[in-house]
PDB file of C-alpha atoms and ligand atoms in Angstrom:
ATOM      1  CA  MET A   1     114.366  72.709  92.867  1.00 73.00           C
ATOM      2  CA  LYS A   2     116.692  75.726  92.795  1.00 79.00           C
ATOM      3  CA  GLU A   3     120.054  75.649  94.545  1.00 90.00           C
ATOM      4  CA  VAL A   4     119.874  77.239  98.016  1.00 90.00           C
ATOM      5  CA  ALA A   5     122.310  77.994 100.837  1.00 91.00           C
ATOM      6  CA  ASP A   6     121.917  78.247 104.647  1.00 93.00           C
ATOM      7  CA  ALA A   7     120.010  75.332 106.142  1.00 95.00           C
ATOM      8  CA  ASN A   8     118.654  77.582 108.909  1.00 96.00           C
ATOM      9  CA  PHE A   9     116.941  80.036 106.546  1.00 96.00           C
ATOM     10  CA  PRO A  10     117.442  78.867 102.956  1.00 96.00           C
ATOM     11  CA  LYS A  11     117.670  81.386 100.106  1.00 97.00           C
ATOM     12  CA  THR A  12     118.817  81.132  96.502  1.00 96.00           C
ATOM     13  CA  SER A  13     121.942  82.977  95.354  1.00 95.00           C
ATOM     14  CA  GLU A  14     119.542  85.601  93.929  1.00 95.00           C
ATOM     15  CA  GLY A  15     118.084  86.114  97.441  1.00 96.00           C
ATOM     16  CA  ARG A  16     114.784  84.310  96.836  1.00 97.00           C
ATOM     17  CA  VAL A  17     113.214  82.696  99.899  1.00 98.00           C
ATOM     18  CA  TYR A  18     112.800  78.951  99.687  1.00 97.00           C
ATOM     19  CA  HIS A  19     109.011  78.462  99.597  1.00 98.00           C
ATOM     20  CA  VAL A  20     107.317  81.775  98.791  1.00 98.00           C
ATOM     21  CA  GLY A  21     109.928  82.381  96.085  1.00 98.00           C
ATOM     22  CA  VAL A  22     110.149  86.176  96.374  1.00 98.00           C
ATOM     23  CA  LYS A  23     113.211  88.395  96.857  1.00 97.00           C
ATOM     24  CA  ARG A  24     113.791  91.874  98.287  1.00 95.00           C
ATOM     25  CA  GLY A  25     111.965  94.515  96.250  1.00 95.00           C
ATOM     26  CA  GLU A  26     109.195  92.180  95.061  1.00 97.00           C
ATOM     27  CA  VAL A  27     106.877  92.463  98.082  1.00 97.00           C
ATOM     28  CA  ALA A  28     105.347  95.679  99.430  1.00 96.00           C
ATOM     29  CA  ASN A  29     105.035  96.510 103.145  1.00 95.00           C
ATOM     30  CA  ARG A  30     101.243  96.424 102.767  1.00 97.00           C
ATOM     31  CA  ILE A  31      99.894  92.960 102.041  1.00 98.00           C
ATOM     32  CA  ILE A  32      96.517  91.323 101.501  1.00 98.00           C
ATOM     33  CA  THR A  33      96.693  87.573 101.962  1.00 99.00           C
ATOM     34  CA  VAL A  34      94.113  85.137 100.625  1.00 98.00           C
ATOM     35  CA  GLY A  35      93.805  81.373 100.341  1.00 98.00           C
ATOM     36  CA  ASP A  36      93.385  80.761  96.647  1.00 98.00           C
ATOM     37  CA  HIS A  37      94.712  82.090  93.360  1.00 98.00           C
ATOM     38  CA  SER A  38      91.328  83.036  91.954  1.00 98.00           C
ATOM     39  CA  ARG A  39      90.555  85.366  94.893  1.00 98.00           C
ATOM     40  CA  ALA A  40      94.045  86.874  94.515  1.00 98.00           C
ATOM     41  CA  LYS A  41      93.283  87.575  90.845  1.00 98.00           C
ATOM     42  CA  VAL A  42      89.911  89.182  91.680  1.00 98.00           C
ATOM     43  CA  LEU A  43      91.713  91.515  94.099  1.00 98.00           C
ATOM     44  CA  ALA A  44      94.498  92.189  91.611  1.00 98.00           C
ATOM     45  CA  GLU A  45      91.861  93.483  89.163  1.00 98.00           C
ATOM     46  CA  LEU A  46      91.270  96.360  91.611  1.00 98.00           C
ATOM     47  CA  LEU A  47      94.907  97.554  91.468  1.00 98.00           C
ATOM     48  CA  ASP A  48      95.784 100.737  89.541  1.00 97.00           C
ATOM     49  CA  GLN A  49      97.330  98.665  86.748  1.00 96.00           C
ATOM     50  CA  ALA A  50      95.570  95.403  85.916  1.00 96.00           C
ATOM     51  CA  PRO A  51      96.826  92.898  85.142  1.00 95.00           C
ATOM     52  CA  SER A  52      99.936  93.697  87.148  1.00 95.00           C
ATOM     53  CA  PRO A  53     103.198  92.731  85.423  1.00 93.00           C
ATOM     54  CA  TYR A  54     104.731  91.882  88.838  1.00 97.00           C
ATOM     55  CA  VAL A  55     103.712  88.300  89.516  1.00 98.00           C
ATOM     56  CA  VAL A  56     105.758  85.582  91.225  1.00 98.00           C
ATOM     57  CA  GLN A  57     104.412  82.049  91.400  1.00 98.00           C
ATOM     58  CA  SER A  58     106.588  79.734  93.476  1.00 98.00           C
ATOM     59  CA  GLU A  59     107.173  76.025  93.034  1.00 96.00           C
ATOM     60  CA  ARG A  60     105.151  75.563  96.251  1.00 97.00           C
ATOM     61  CA  ASN A  61     102.204  77.435  94.725  1.00 98.00           C
ATOM     62  CA  PHE A  62     102.482  80.726  96.610  1.00 98.00           C
ATOM     63  CA  LEU A  63     101.310  83.494  94.276  1.00 98.00           C
ATOM     64  CA  THR A  64     102.499  87.068  94.858  1.00 98.00           C
ATOM     65  CA  ILE A  65     101.030  89.910  92.807  1.00 98.00           C
ATOM     66  CA  THR A  66     102.450  93.377  93.464  1.00 98.00           C
ATOM     67  CA  GLY A  67     101.251  96.746  92.233  1.00 97.00           C
ATOM     68  CA  ARG A  68      99.753  99.978  93.513  1.00 96.00           C
ATOM     69  CA  TYR A  69      96.293 100.738  94.858  1.00 98.00           C
ATOM     70  CA  LYS A  70      95.457 104.460  94.671  1.00 97.00           C
ATOM     71  CA  GLY A  71      99.178 105.024  94.187  1.00 95.00           C
ATOM     72  CA  VAL A  72     100.319 103.052  97.254  1.00 95.00           C
ATOM     73  CA  PRO A  73     102.428  99.875  96.815  1.00 96.00           C
ATOM     74  CA  VAL A  74     100.492  96.752  97.813  1.00 97.00           C
ATOM     75  CA  SER A  75     101.090  93.016  97.433  1.00 98.00           C
ATOM     76  CA  ILE A  76      98.435  90.343  97.226  1.00 98.00           C
ATOM     77  CA  VAL A  77      99.695  86.939  98.323  1.00 98.00           C
ATOM     78  CA  ALA A  78      97.800  83.657  97.893  1.00 98.00           C
ATOM     79  CA  ILE A  79      99.172  81.146 100.372  1.00 98.00           C
ATOM     80  CA  GLY A  80      96.919  78.063 100.270  1.00 98.00           C
ATOM     81  CA  MET A  81      95.502  76.639 103.490  1.00 98.00           C
ATOM     82  CA  GLY A  82      96.506  76.000 107.058  1.00 98.00           C
ATOM     83  CA  PHE A  83      98.870  76.961 109.856  1.00 98.00           C
ATOM     84  CA  ALA A  84     102.073  75.891 108.090  1.00 98.00           C
ATOM     85  CA  MET A  85     101.367  78.061 105.043  1.00 98.00           C
ATOM     86  CA  VAL A  86     100.869  81.139 107.231  1.00 98.00           C
ATOM     87  CA  ASP A  87     104.159  80.410 108.960  1.00 98.00           C
ATOM     88  CA  PHE A  88     106.042  80.106 105.634  1.00 98.00           C
ATOM     89  CA  PHE A  89     104.400  83.257 104.328  1.00 98.00           C
ATOM     90  CA  VAL A  90     104.942  85.542 107.337  1.00 98.00           C
ATOM     91  CA  ARG A  91     108.527  84.467 108.067  1.00 97.00           C
ATOM     92  CA  GLU A  92     109.719  84.486 104.471  1.00 98.00           C
ATOM     93  CA  VAL A  93     108.081  87.813 103.586  1.00 97.00           C
ATOM     94  CA  ARG A  94     109.448  89.346 106.820  1.00 95.00           C
ATOM     95  CA  ALA A  95     112.928  88.269 105.710  1.00 95.00           C
ATOM     96  CA  VAL A  96     112.773  90.239 102.443  1.00 95.00           C
ATOM     97  CA  VAL A  97     110.847  93.403 103.425  1.00 93.00           C
ATOM     98  CA  ASP A  98     112.330  96.234 105.516  1.00 89.00           C
ATOM     99  CA  GLY A  99     110.252  98.328 107.902  1.00 89.00           C
ATOM    100  CA  GLU A 100     106.812  97.734 109.333  1.00 92.00           C
ATOM    101  CA  LEU A 101     104.495  95.221 107.692  1.00 95.00           C
ATOM    102  CA  ALA A 102     100.711  95.434 107.581  1.00 97.00           C
ATOM    103  CA  ILE A 103      98.895  92.241 106.651  1.00 98.00           C
ATOM    104  CA  ILE A 104      95.160  91.765 106.193  1.00 99.00           C
ATOM    105  CA  ARG A 105      93.767  88.305 105.621  1.00 98.00           C
ATOM    106  CA  MET A 106      90.682  88.191 103.413  1.00 98.00           C
ATOM    107  CA  GLY A 107      89.405  84.678 103.887  1.00 98.00           C
ATOM    108  CA  SER A 108      86.371  82.452 103.922  1.00 98.00           C
ATOM    109  CA  CYS A 109      85.013  80.720 107.027  1.00 98.00           C
ATOM    110  CA  GLY A 110      82.183  78.808 108.632  1.00 98.00           C
ATOM    111  CA  THR A 111      79.908  80.353 111.263  1.00 98.00           C
ATOM    112  CA  ILE A 112      79.236  78.788 114.658  1.00 98.00           C
ATOM    113  CA  GLY A 113      77.969  82.057 116.184  1.00 98.00           C
ATOM    114  CA  SER A 114      75.283  84.612 115.347  1.00 97.00           C
ATOM    115  CA  ALA A 115      76.823  85.479 111.934  1.00 98.00           C
ATOM    116  CA  GLU A 116      74.668  84.406 108.993  1.00 97.00           C
ATOM    117  CA  THR A 117      75.598  82.744 105.706  1.00 98.00           C
ATOM    118  CA  GLY A 118      76.943  85.311 103.222  1.00 98.00           C
ATOM    119  CA  SER A 119      77.757  87.894 105.905  1.00 98.00           C
ATOM    120  CA  MET A 120      81.153  89.373 106.834  1.00 98.00           C
ATOM    121  CA  VAL A 121      83.030  88.789 110.072  1.00 98.00           C
ATOM    122  CA  VAL A 122      85.857  91.027 111.266  1.00 98.00           C
ATOM    123  CA  PRO A 123      87.518  89.120 114.127  1.00 98.00           C
ATOM    124  CA  ASP A 124      89.223  91.252 116.777  1.00 98.00           C
ATOM    125  CA  GLY A 125      90.788  88.096 118.179  1.00 98.00           C
ATOM    126  CA  ALA A 126      91.398  84.445 117.454  1.00 97.00           C
ATOM    127  CA  PHE A 127      91.397  82.344 120.631  1.00 92.00           C
ATOM    128  CA  VAL A 128      93.837  84.325 122.852  1.00 95.00           C
ATOM    129  CA  TYR A 129      95.583  86.217 120.025  1.00 96.00           C
ATOM    130  CA  HIS A 130      94.637  89.718 118.887  1.00 97.00           C
ATOM    131  CA  ALA A 131      94.371  91.804 115.745  1.00 98.00           C
ATOM    132  CA  ASP A 132      96.256  95.107 115.672  1.00 97.00           C
ATOM    133  CA  ASP A 133      93.784  97.540 117.178  1.00 97.00           C
ATOM    134  CA  GLN A 134      94.340 100.334 114.653  1.00 97.00           C
ATOM    135  CA  LEU A 135      94.258  98.084 111.593  1.00 98.00           C
ATOM    136  CA  HIS A 136      91.204  96.200 112.880  1.00 98.00           C
ATOM    137  CA  LYS A 137      89.329  99.493 113.404  1.00 98.00           C
ATOM    138  CA  GLN A 138      90.278 100.801 109.976  1.00 98.00           C
ATOM    139  CA  LEU A 139      89.211  97.549 108.346  1.00 98.00           C
ATOM    140  CA  LYS A 140      85.938  97.409 110.282  1.00 98.00           C
ATOM    141  CA  SER A 141      85.039 100.924 109.200  1.00 98.00           C
ATOM    142  CA  GLU A 142      85.759 100.082 105.524  1.00 98.00           C
ATOM    143  CA  ILE A 143      83.651  96.920 105.788  1.00 98.00           C
ATOM    144  CA  TYR A 144      80.775  98.834 107.440  1.00 98.00           C
ATOM    145  CA  LYS A 145      80.832 101.357 104.562  1.00 98.00           C
ATOM    146  CA  ARG A 146      80.154  98.560 102.053  1.00 98.00           C
ATOM    147  CA  PHE A 147      77.787  96.252 103.921  1.00 98.00           C
ATOM    148  CA  PRO A 148      74.632  97.083 105.886  1.00 95.00           C
ATOM    149  CA  GLN A 149      75.087  96.754 109.644  1.00 89.00           C
ATOM    150  CA  PRO A 150      73.218  93.424 110.057  1.00 91.00           C
ATOM    151  CA  GLU A 151      75.626  91.789 107.608  1.00 97.00           C
ATOM    152  CA  VAL A 152      78.774  92.564 109.639  1.00 98.00           C
ATOM    153  CA  TYR A 153      79.788  90.732 112.803  1.00 98.00           C
ATOM    154  CA  VAL A 154      82.710  91.239 115.195  1.00 98.00           C
ATOM    155  CA  GLY A 155      83.941  88.544 117.560  1.00 98.00           C
ATOM    156  CA  LEU A 156      86.479  85.788 117.940  1.00 98.00           C
ATOM    157  CA  ASP A 157      87.704  83.334 115.343  1.00 98.00           C
ATOM    158  CA  ALA A 158      88.535  79.707 116.102  1.00 98.00           C
ATOM    159  CA  SER A 159      91.320  78.640 113.772  1.00 97.00           C
ATOM    160  CA  CYS A 160      91.603  74.877 113.358  1.00 97.00           C
ATOM    161  CA  ASP A 161      94.261  72.711 111.770  1.00 96.00           C
ATOM    162  CA  SER A 162      91.852  71.062 109.350  1.00 97.00           C
ATOM    163  CA  PHE A 163      88.580  71.789 107.559  1.00 98.00           C
ATOM    164  CA  TYR A 164      86.928  68.507 108.560  1.00 98.00           C
ATOM    165  CA  SER A 165      87.800  66.759 111.825  1.00 97.00           C
ATOM    166  CA  SER A 166      88.964  69.686 113.905  1.00 97.00           C
ATOM    167  CA  GLN A 167      86.037  71.863 112.761  1.00 98.00           C
ATOM    168  CA  GLY A 168      83.653  69.241 114.136  1.00 98.00           C
ATOM    169  CA  ARG A 169      82.482  67.914 110.764  1.00 98.00           C
ATOM    170  CA  THR A 170      81.286  64.322 110.738  1.00 96.00           C
ATOM    171  CA  ASP A 171      82.313  61.714 108.205  1.00 96.00           C
ATOM    172  CA  VAL A 172      81.014  58.149 108.053  1.00 96.00           C
ATOM    173  CA  ASN A 173      84.434  56.974 106.902  1.00 98.00           C
ATOM    174  CA  PHE A 174      86.371  58.213 109.937  1.00 97.00           C
ATOM    175  CA  ASP A 175      85.841  58.246 113.677  1.00 95.00           C
ATOM    176  CA  ASP A 176      87.217  61.641 114.638  1.00 96.00           C
ATOM    177  CA  TYR A 177      85.978  61.804 118.264  1.00 96.00           C
ATOM    178  CA  ASN A 178      84.922  65.392 117.570  1.00 97.00           C
ATOM    179  CA  SER A 179      81.240  65.580 118.468  1.00 96.00           C
ATOM    180  CA  SER A 180      81.782  68.166 121.217  1.00 97.00           C
ATOM    181  CA  VAL A 181      84.320  70.414 119.435  1.00 97.00           C
ATOM    182  CA  ILE A 182      81.921  73.231 118.540  1.00 98.00           C
ATOM    183  CA  SER A 183      80.065  73.264 121.861  1.00 97.00           C
ATOM    184  CA  TYR A 184      83.400  73.180 123.729  1.00 97.00           C
ATOM    185  CA  ILE A 185      84.732  76.190 121.800  1.00 97.00           C
ATOM    186  CA  THR A 186      81.558  78.243 122.195  1.00 97.00           C
ATOM    187  CA  THR A 187      81.457  77.445 125.933  1.00 97.00           C
ATOM    188  CA  VAL A 188      85.087  78.372 126.611  1.00 96.00           C
ATOM    189  CA  TYR A 189      85.117  81.313 124.140  1.00 96.00           C
ATOM    190  CA  PRO A 190      81.490  82.542 123.996  1.00 97.00           C
ATOM    191  CA  ARG A 191      82.352  85.445 121.645  1.00 98.00           C
ATOM    192  CA  THR A 192      83.389  82.987 118.915  1.00 98.00           C
ATOM    193  CA  GLN A 193      81.757  83.622 115.535  1.00 98.00           C
ATOM    194  CA  THR A 194      83.829  81.694 113.042  1.00 98.00           C
ATOM    195  CA  MET A 195      85.920  78.652 112.245  1.00 98.00           C
ATOM    196  CA  GLU A 196      88.634  78.653 109.637  1.00 98.00           C
ATOM    197  CA  MET A 197      92.311  77.792 109.412  1.00 98.00           C
ATOM    198  CA  GLU A 198      94.696  80.763 109.273  1.00 98.00           C
ATOM    199  CA  THR A 199      93.727  83.778 111.381  1.00 98.00           C
ATOM    200  CA  ALA A 200      94.911  82.613 114.818  1.00 98.00           C
ATOM    201  CA  ILE A 201      98.378  81.737 113.561  1.00 98.00           C
ATOM    202  CA  LEU A 202      98.592  85.047 111.688  1.00 98.00           C
ATOM    203  CA  TYR A 203      97.673  86.993 114.841  1.00 98.00           C
ATOM    204  CA  ARG A 204      99.958  84.812 116.944  1.00 97.00           C
ATOM    205  CA  MET A 205     102.956  85.342 114.654  1.00 96.00           C
ATOM    206  CA  ALA A 206     102.521  89.116 114.687  1.00 96.00           C
ATOM    207  CA  GLY A 207     102.495  88.991 118.497  1.00 91.00           C
ATOM    208  CA  ALA A 208     105.569  86.748 118.558  1.00 90.00           C
ATOM    209  CA  SER A 209     107.435  89.181 116.324  1.00 89.00           C
ATOM    210  CA  ASN A 210     106.271  92.389 117.997  1.00 87.00           C
ATOM    211  CA  ASN A 211     107.004  91.094 121.519  1.00 84.00           C
ATOM    212  CA  HIS A 212     110.377  89.516 120.726  1.00 80.00           C
ATOM    213  CA  PRO A 213     112.599  90.383 123.722  1.00 75.00           C
ATOM    214  CA  LEU A 214     115.617  91.074 121.509  1.00 68.00           C
ATOM    215  CA  LYS A 215     113.762  93.352 119.147  1.00 67.00           C
ATOM    216  CA  ASP A 216     114.678  97.015 118.981  1.00 63.00           C
ATOM    217  CA  LYS A 217     111.842  98.840 120.648  1.00 60.00           C
ATOM    218  CA  SER A 218     111.375 101.447 117.910  1.00 59.00           C
ATOM    219  CA  LYS A 219     108.665  99.221 116.359  1.00 59.00           C
ATOM    220  CA  LYS A 220     110.302  99.642 112.958  1.00 63.00           C
ATOM    221  CA  HIS A 221     109.972  95.949 112.362  1.00 76.00           C
ATOM    222  CA  SER A 222     106.561  95.377 113.822  1.00 90.00           C
ATOM    223  CA  ILE A 223     103.805  93.493 112.043  1.00 95.00           C
ATOM    224  CA  LYS A 224     100.223  94.791 112.094  1.00 97.00           C
ATOM    225  CA  VAL A 225      97.561  92.204 111.346  1.00 98.00           C
ATOM    226  CA  ALA A 226      93.803  92.069 110.893  1.00 98.00           C
ATOM    227  CA  ALA A 227      91.306  89.860 109.094  1.00 98.00           C
ATOM    228  CA  ALA A 228      87.948  89.994 107.364  1.00 98.00           C
ATOM    229  CA  MET A 229      86.154  86.791 106.550  1.00 98.00           C
ATOM    230  CA  MET A 230      83.305  85.936 104.232  1.00 98.00           C
ATOM    231  CA  VAL A 231      80.904  83.430 105.775  1.00 98.00           C
ATOM    232  CA  TYR A 232      80.591  80.510 103.367  1.00 98.00           C
ATOM    233  CA  ALA A 233      79.395  77.655 105.594  1.00 98.00           C
ATOM    234  CA  ASN A 234      76.687  77.825 108.208  1.00 98.00           C
ATOM    235  CA  ARG A 235      77.415  75.129 110.766  1.00 98.00           C
ATOM    236  CA  LYS A 236      74.133  75.748 112.584  1.00 96.00           C
ATOM    237  CA  ASN A 237      71.767  74.993 109.685  1.00 97.00           C
ATOM    238  CA  ASN A 238      74.141  73.385 107.121  1.00 97.00           C
ATOM    239  CA  ASP A 239      73.534  76.149 104.557  1.00 97.00           C
ATOM    240  CA  PHE A 240      76.344  77.066 102.077  1.00 98.00           C
ATOM    241  CA  VAL A 241      76.866  80.420 100.330  1.00 98.00           C
ATOM    242  CA  SER A 242      75.885  80.806  96.631  1.00 98.00           C
ATOM    243  CA  PRO A 243      78.452  81.586  93.897  1.00 98.00           C
ATOM    244  CA  ASP A 244      76.644  84.900  93.152  1.00 98.00           C
ATOM    245  CA  ARG A 245      76.936  86.010  96.747  1.00 98.00           C
ATOM    246  CA  VAL A 246      80.648  85.097  96.744  1.00 98.00           C
ATOM    247  CA  LYS A 247      81.170  87.317  93.688  1.00 98.00           C
ATOM    248  CA  PHE A 248      79.516  90.203  95.521  1.00 98.00           C
ATOM    249  CA  LEU A 249      81.413  89.571  98.770  1.00 98.00           C
ATOM    250  CA  GLU A 250      84.783  89.359  97.020  1.00 98.00           C
ATOM    251  CA  LYS A 251      84.254  92.660  95.211  1.00 97.00           C
ATOM    252  CA  GLN A 252      82.954  94.606  98.237  1.00 98.00           C
ATOM    253  CA  ALA A 253      85.327  93.073 100.778  1.00 98.00           C
ATOM    254  CA  GLY A 254      88.164  93.347  98.249  1.00 98.00           C
ATOM    255  CA  GLU A 255      87.700  97.106  98.044  1.00 98.00           C
ATOM    256  CA  ALA A 256      87.430  97.323 101.833  1.00 98.00           C
ATOM    257  CA  VAL A 257      90.673  95.440 102.530  1.00 98.00           C
ATOM    258  CA  LEU A 258      92.588  97.464  99.929  1.00 98.00           C
ATOM    259  CA  GLU A 259      91.269 100.759 101.304  1.00 98.00           C
ATOM    260  CA  ALA A 260      92.188  99.736 104.860  1.00 98.00           C
ATOM    261  CA  ILE A 261      95.672  98.527 103.963  1.00 98.00           C
ATOM    262  CA  VAL A 262      96.626 101.738 102.151  1.00 97.00           C
ATOM    263  CA  LYS A 263      95.159 104.028 104.841  1.00 98.00           C
ATOM    264  CA  ILE A 264      97.011 102.579 107.825  1.00 97.00           C
ATOM    265  CA  ASN A 265     100.084 104.508 109.040  1.00 93.00           C
ATOM    266  CA  LEU A 266     103.234 102.493 108.506  1.00 92.00           C
ATOM    267  CA  ASP A 267     106.927 103.072 109.019  1.00 82.00           C
ATOM    268  CA  GLU A 268     108.114 101.861 105.614  1.00 76.00           C
ATOM    269  CA  LEU A 269     111.888 101.842 105.628  1.00 66.00           C
ATOM    270  CA  HIS A 270     112.402 100.608 102.132  1.00 61.00           C
ATOM    271  CA  SER A 271     113.522 102.849  99.375  1.00 62.00           C
ATOM    272  CA  GLU A 272     111.316 102.572  96.314  1.00 73.00           C
ATOM    273  CA  LYS A 273     114.495 102.378  94.238  1.00 74.00           C
ATOM    274  CA  GLY A 274     115.116  98.808  93.243  1.00 82.00           C
ATOM    275  CA  SER A 275     111.592  97.607  93.913  1.00 91.00           C
ATOM    276  CA  VAL A 276     109.506  96.219  91.099  1.00 90.00           C
ATOM    277  CA  TRP A 277     106.851  98.942  91.469  1.00 83.00           C
ATOM    278  CA  SER A 278     109.279 101.919  91.439  1.00 80.00           C
TER     279      SER A 278
HETATM  280  C1  R1P B 301      89.051  75.816 103.591  1.00 69.42           C
HETATM  281  O1  R1P B 301      88.076  75.681 102.597  1.00 69.42           O
HETATM  282  C2  R1P B 301      89.850  77.083 103.426  1.00 69.42           C
HETATM  283  O2  R1P B 301      88.965  78.218 103.417  1.00 69.42           O
HETATM  284  C3  R1P B 301      89.290  79.128 104.453  1.00 69.42           C
HETATM  285  C4  R1P B 301      89.998  78.245 105.462  1.00 69.42           C
HETATM  286  O3  R1P B 301      90.695  78.960 106.413  1.00 69.42           O
HETATM  287  C5  R1P B 301      90.801  77.316 104.598  1.00 69.42           C
HETATM  288  O4  R1P B 301      91.992  77.888 104.149  1.00 69.42           O
HETATM  289  O5  R1P B 301      90.043  80.244 104.070  1.00 69.42           O
HETATM  290  P1  R1P B 301      90.441  80.691 102.569  1.00 69.42           P
HETATM  291  O6  R1P B 301      89.161  80.754 101.789  1.00 69.42           O
HETATM  292  O7  R1P B 301      91.063  82.011 102.718  1.00 69.42           O
HETATM  293  O8  R1P B 301      91.396  79.664 102.043  1.00 69.42           O
HETATM  294  N1  URA B 302      86.617  77.602 105.575  1.00 69.42           N
HETATM  295  C1  URA B 302      86.732  76.836 106.673  1.00 69.42           C
HETATM  296  O1  URA B 302      87.833  76.589 107.166  1.00 69.42           O
HETATM  297  N2  URA B 302      85.624  76.312 107.215  1.00 69.42           N
HETATM  298  C2  URA B 302      84.414  76.512 106.703  1.00 69.42           C
HETATM  299  O2  URA B 302      83.433  75.980 107.235  1.00 69.42           O
HETATM  300  C3  URA B 302      84.297  77.323 105.540  1.00 69.42           C
HETATM  301  C4  URA B 302      85.428  77.867 104.994  1.00 69.42           C
END
């Protein structure tokens, strides 16, 4: 472990945040976040310079790859799984980037709605939390350009704090009292398409930051969020996506998320001087 100061928000003497491991100038205002390192590397292959020389892997396994896409600075951050990892990622990146942030999650999910295995879902909301309208629309249009209409679904996401019990999976080794989870969610939130583990907290954190009562109202520090998810698991018929389809989805959706993130208007306060990509 590196030496850090400030128990409230620990950083190293070099200014690196405690878990994600990055410092000012290493993360762009435009970010694609994914769960695993291999998806991050697939996306990084689409950057103007591949492989990018700007890679930070933290002791806690966050992987940050920064470069340019069509000339615009972008970071790809692999965070792992679950609510806590989103919280570490959003707070710690916010602490080292000036100006507006735009974050798109490119994830995998299970379907409990009309979405089919191997399709794409672009959730406008997750439970009661919402995507940024502009970023969601931009992302949806980029996804529609790359997938035929019947393969794209819009609706709500149900983010859960585990893959198994809280997504209603059954396991002979554990009594999880979860037999009605899926029917409960689809009854209370009938627009629900997907189950996964990060989108609701991502949307919720953007809202918590943007609506902070003490925040200066110029929106300079706002966070725009959206998500696109590849449907891996079909919870209606127990089907699971094939590796070939995943390769296709990652390439097409990868291009779509990068196009959307560089096209969105952002108030980037940072000066390029001193950043790794300058
Ligand atoms: C579970 O297999 C993981 O896959 C989904 C879930 O949200 C969870 O993180 O997303 P990623 O593929 O982006 O990790
Ligand atoms: N990720 C999840 O969280 N759930 C699924 O069913 C598939 C991917």
